[in-house]
PDB file of C-alpha atoms in Angstrom:
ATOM      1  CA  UNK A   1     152.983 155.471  60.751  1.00 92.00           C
ATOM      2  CA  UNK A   2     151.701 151.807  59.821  1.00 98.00           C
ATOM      3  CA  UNK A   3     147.633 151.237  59.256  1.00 98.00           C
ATOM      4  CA  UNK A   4     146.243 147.224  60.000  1.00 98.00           C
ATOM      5  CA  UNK A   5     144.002 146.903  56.446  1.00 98.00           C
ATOM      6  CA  UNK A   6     141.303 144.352  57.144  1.00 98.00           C
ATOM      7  CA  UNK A   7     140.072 142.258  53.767  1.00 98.00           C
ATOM      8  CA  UNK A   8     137.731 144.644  52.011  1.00 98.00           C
ATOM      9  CA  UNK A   9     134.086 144.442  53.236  1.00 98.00           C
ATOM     10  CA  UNK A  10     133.092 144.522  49.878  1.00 98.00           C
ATOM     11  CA  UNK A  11     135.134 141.058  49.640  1.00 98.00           C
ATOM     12  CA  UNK A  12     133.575 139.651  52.802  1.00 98.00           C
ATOM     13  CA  UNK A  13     130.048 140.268  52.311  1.00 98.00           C
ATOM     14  CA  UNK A  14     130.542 138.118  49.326  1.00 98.00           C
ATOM     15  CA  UNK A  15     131.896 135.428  50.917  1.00 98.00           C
ATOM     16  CA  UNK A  16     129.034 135.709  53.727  1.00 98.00           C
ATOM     17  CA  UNK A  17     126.671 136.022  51.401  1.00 97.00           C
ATOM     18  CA  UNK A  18     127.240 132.315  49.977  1.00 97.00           C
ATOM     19  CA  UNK A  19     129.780 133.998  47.018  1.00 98.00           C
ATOM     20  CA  UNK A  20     132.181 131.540  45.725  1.00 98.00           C
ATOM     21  CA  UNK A  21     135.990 131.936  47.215  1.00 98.00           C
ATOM     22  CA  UNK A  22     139.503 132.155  45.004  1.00 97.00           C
ATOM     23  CA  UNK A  23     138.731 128.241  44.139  1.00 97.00           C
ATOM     24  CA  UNK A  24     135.268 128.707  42.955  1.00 97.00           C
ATOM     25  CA  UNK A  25     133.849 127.174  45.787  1.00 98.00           C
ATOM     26  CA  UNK A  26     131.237 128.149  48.367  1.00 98.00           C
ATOM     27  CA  UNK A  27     132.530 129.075  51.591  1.00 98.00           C
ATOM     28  CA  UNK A  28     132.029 126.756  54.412  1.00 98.00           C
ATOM     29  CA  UNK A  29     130.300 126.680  57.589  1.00 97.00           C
ATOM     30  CA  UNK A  30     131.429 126.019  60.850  1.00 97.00           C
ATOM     31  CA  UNK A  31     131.478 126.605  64.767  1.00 97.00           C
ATOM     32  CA  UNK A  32     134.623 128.199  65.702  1.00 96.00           C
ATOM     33  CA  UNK A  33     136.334 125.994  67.851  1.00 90.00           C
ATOM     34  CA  UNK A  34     138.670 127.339  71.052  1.00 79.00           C
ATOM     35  CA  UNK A  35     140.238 130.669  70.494  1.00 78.00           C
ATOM     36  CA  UNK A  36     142.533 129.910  67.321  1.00 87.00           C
ATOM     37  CA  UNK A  37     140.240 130.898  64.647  1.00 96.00           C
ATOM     38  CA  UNK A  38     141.641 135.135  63.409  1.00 97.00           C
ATOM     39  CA  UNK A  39     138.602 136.751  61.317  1.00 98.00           C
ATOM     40  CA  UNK A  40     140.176 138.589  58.607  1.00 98.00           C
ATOM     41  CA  UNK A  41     137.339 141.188  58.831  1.00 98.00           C
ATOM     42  CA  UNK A  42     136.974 142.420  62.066  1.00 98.00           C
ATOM     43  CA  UNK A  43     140.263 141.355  63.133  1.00 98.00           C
ATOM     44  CA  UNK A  44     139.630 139.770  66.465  1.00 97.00           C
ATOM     45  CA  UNK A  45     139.122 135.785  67.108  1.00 97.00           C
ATOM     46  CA  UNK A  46     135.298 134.322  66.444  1.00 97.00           C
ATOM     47  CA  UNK A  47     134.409 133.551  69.551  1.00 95.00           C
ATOM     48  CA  UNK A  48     134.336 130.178  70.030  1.00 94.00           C
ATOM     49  CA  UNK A  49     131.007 128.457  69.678  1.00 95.00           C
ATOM     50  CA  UNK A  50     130.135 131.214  66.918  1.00 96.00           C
ATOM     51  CA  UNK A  51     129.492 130.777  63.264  1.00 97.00           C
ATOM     52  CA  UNK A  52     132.600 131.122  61.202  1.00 98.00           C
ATOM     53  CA  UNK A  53     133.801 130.709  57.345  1.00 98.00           C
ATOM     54  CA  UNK A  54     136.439 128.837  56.071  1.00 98.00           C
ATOM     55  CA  UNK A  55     137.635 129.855  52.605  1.00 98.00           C
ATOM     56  CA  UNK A  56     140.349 129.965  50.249  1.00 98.00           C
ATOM     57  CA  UNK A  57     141.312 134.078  50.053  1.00 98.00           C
ATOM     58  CA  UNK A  58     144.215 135.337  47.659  1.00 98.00           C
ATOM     59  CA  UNK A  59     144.572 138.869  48.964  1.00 98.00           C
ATOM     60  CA  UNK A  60     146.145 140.730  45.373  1.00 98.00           C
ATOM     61  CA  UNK A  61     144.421 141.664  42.856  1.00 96.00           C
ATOM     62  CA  UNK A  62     144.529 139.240  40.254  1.00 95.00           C
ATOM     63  CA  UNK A  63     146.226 135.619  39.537  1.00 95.00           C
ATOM     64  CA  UNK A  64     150.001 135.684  39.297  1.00 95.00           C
ATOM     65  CA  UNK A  65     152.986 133.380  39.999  1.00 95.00           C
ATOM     66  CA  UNK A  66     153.271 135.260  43.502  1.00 94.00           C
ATOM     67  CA  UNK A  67     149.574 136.021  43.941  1.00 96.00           C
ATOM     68  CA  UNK A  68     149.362 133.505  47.105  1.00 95.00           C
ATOM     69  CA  UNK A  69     146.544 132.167  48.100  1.00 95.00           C
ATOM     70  CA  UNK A  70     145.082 129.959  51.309  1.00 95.00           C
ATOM     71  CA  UNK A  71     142.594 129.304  54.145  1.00 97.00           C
ATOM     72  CA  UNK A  72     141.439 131.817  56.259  1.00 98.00           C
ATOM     73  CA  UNK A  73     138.590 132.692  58.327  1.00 98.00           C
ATOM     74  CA  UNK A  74     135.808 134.940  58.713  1.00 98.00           C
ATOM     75  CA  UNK A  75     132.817 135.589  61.153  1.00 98.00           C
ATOM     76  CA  UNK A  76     129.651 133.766  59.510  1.00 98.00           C
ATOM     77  CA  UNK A  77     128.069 137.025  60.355  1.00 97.00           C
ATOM     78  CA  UNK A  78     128.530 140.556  59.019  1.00 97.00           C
ATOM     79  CA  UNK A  79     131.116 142.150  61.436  1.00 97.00           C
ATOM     80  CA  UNK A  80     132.279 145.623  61.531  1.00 97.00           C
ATOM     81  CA  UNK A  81     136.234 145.671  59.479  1.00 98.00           C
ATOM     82  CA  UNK A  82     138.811 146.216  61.852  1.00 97.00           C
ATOM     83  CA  UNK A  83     141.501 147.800  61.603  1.00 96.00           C
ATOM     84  CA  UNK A  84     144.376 150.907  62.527  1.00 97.00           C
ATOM     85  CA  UNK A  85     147.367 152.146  64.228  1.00 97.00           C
ATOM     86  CA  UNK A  86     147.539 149.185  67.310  1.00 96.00           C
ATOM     87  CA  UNK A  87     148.220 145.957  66.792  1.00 97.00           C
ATOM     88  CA  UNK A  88     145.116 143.645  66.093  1.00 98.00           C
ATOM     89  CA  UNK A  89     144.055 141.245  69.259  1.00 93.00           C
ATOM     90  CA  UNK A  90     143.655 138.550  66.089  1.00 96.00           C
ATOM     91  CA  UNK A  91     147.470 137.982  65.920  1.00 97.00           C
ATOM     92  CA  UNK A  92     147.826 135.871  69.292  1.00 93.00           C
ATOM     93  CA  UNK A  93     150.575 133.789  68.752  1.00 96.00           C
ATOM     94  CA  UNK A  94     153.757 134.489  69.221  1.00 97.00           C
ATOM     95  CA  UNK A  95     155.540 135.298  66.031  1.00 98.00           C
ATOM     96  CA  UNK A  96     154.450 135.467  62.204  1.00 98.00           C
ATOM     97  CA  UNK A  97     156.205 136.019  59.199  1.00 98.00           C
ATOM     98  CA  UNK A  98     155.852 139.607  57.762  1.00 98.00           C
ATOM     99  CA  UNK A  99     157.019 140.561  54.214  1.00 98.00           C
ATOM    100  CA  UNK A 100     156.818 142.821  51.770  1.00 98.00           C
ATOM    101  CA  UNK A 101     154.911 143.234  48.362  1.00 98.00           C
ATOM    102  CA  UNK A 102     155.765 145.771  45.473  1.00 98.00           C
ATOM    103  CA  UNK A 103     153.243 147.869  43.439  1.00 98.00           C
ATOM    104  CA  UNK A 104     153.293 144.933  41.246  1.00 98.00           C
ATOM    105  CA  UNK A 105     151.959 142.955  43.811  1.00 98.00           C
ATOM    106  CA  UNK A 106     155.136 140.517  44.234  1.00 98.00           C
ATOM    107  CA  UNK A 107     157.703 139.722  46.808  1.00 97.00           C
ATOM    108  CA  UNK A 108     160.365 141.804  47.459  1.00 98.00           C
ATOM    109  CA  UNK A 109     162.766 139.768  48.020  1.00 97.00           C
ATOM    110  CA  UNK A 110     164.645 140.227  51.362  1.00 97.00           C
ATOM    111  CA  UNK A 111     161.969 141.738  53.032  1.00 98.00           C
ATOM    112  CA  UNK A 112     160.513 138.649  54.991  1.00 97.00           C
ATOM    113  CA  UNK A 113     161.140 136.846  57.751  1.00 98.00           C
ATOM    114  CA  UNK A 114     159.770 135.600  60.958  1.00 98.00           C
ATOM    115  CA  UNK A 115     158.713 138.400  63.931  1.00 98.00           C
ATOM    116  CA  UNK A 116     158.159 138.417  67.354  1.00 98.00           C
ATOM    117  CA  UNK A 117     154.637 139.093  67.775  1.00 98.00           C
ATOM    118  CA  UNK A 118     155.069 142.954  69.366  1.00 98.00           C
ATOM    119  CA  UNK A 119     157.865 143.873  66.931  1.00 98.00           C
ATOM    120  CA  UNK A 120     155.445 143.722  63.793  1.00 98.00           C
ATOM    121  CA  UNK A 121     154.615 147.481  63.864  1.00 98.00           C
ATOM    122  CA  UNK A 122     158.467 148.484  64.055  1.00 98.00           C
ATOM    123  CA  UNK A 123     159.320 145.936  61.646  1.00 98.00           C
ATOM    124  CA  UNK A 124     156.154 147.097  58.646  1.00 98.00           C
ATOM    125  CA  UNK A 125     157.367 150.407  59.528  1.00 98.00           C
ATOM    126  CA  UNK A 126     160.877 149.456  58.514  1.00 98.00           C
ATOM    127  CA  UNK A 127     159.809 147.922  55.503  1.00 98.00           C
ATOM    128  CA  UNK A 128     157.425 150.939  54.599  1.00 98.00           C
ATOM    129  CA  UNK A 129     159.850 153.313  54.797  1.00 98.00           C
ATOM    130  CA  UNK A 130     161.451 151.308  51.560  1.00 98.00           C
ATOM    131  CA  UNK A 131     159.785 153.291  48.810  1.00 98.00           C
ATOM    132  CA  UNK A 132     159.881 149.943  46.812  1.00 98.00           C
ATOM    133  CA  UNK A 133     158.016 148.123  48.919  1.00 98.00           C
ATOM    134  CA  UNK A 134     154.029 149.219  48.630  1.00 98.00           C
ATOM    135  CA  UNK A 135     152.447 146.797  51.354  1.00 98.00           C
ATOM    136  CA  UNK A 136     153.528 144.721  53.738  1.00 98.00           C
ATOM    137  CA  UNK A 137     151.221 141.591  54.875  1.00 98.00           C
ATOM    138  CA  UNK A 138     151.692 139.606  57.846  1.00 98.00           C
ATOM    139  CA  UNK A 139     151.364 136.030  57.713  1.00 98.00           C
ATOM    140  CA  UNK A 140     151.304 132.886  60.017  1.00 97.00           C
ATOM    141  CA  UNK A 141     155.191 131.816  60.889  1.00 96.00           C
ATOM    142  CA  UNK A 142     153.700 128.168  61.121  1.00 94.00           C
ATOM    143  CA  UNK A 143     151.512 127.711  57.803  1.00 92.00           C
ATOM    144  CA  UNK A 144     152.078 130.605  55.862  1.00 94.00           C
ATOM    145  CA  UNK A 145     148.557 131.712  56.087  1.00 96.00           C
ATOM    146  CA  UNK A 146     147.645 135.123  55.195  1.00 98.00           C
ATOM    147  CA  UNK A 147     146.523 137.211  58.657  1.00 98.00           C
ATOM    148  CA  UNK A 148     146.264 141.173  57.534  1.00 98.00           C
ATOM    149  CA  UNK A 149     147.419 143.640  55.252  1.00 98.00           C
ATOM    150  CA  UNK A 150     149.999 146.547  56.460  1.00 98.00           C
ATOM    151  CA  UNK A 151     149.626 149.946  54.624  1.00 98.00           C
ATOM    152  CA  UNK A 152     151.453 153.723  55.155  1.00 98.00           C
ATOM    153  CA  UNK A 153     149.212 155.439  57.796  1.00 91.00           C
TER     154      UNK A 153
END
């Protein structure tokens, strides 16, 4: 059993709240444009024409040589975390990459490559069932952009 972890709300009430991102800078503010824009939160696109945030996220714990970090976006608003068993509606396209992390919070290497979209759940589970691997996160095939987190259900 796999579980879809959404970024913490702790985290995201920060970043809605004006809180400075992994860069030190203040979120910024935008309409979301079309239906391309995955909150990180709630786990469903912002629907276009809504406020959104665009920030730089690194989703580990603390800096390290494989502590990645990137854009993402998040509703402007508060929105309820997402999150569970099914497959969130945020990951639209077809394929993303989906790797795994150890308890140290770094690649295992061999663990990642590129997914068909519906496959993701059988493929975390797969990697889950490694008992080195701790997390798995799932990440855009195209820019390498972190989407969600994959946990042990």
């Amino acid at each position: 059993m796999i579980h879809f972890t959404p970024i913490p709300t702790d985290i995201v009430r920060h970043y809605q709240g004006g809180g400075a991102d992994a860069n030190g800078q203040t979120p910024e503010r935008q309409l979301a444009a079309g239906t391309g824009n995955p909150c990180r939160h709630c786990l469903r696109m912002v629907p276009e024409g809504a406020g959104m945030l665009v920030l730089a996220h690194r989703p580990f714990p603390a800096p390290q040589p494989y502590a990645e970090l990137g854009p993402i976006f998040l509703c402007a608003d508060a929105c309820q975390a997402g999150g569970g068993t099914a497959l969130p509606a945020m990951l639209a396209s077809a394929e993303y990459i989906v790797r795994g992390y150890g308890a140290d919070d770094r690649i295992i290497y061999g663990t990642g490559g590129v997914v068909p979209t519906p496959a993701i759940p059988e493929r975390a589970a797969e990697l889950l069932a490694d008992p080195k691997v701790a997390y798995v996160h799932v990440r855009s095939a195209r820019n390498n952009c972190y989407q969600v987190r994959i946990d042990r259900g």
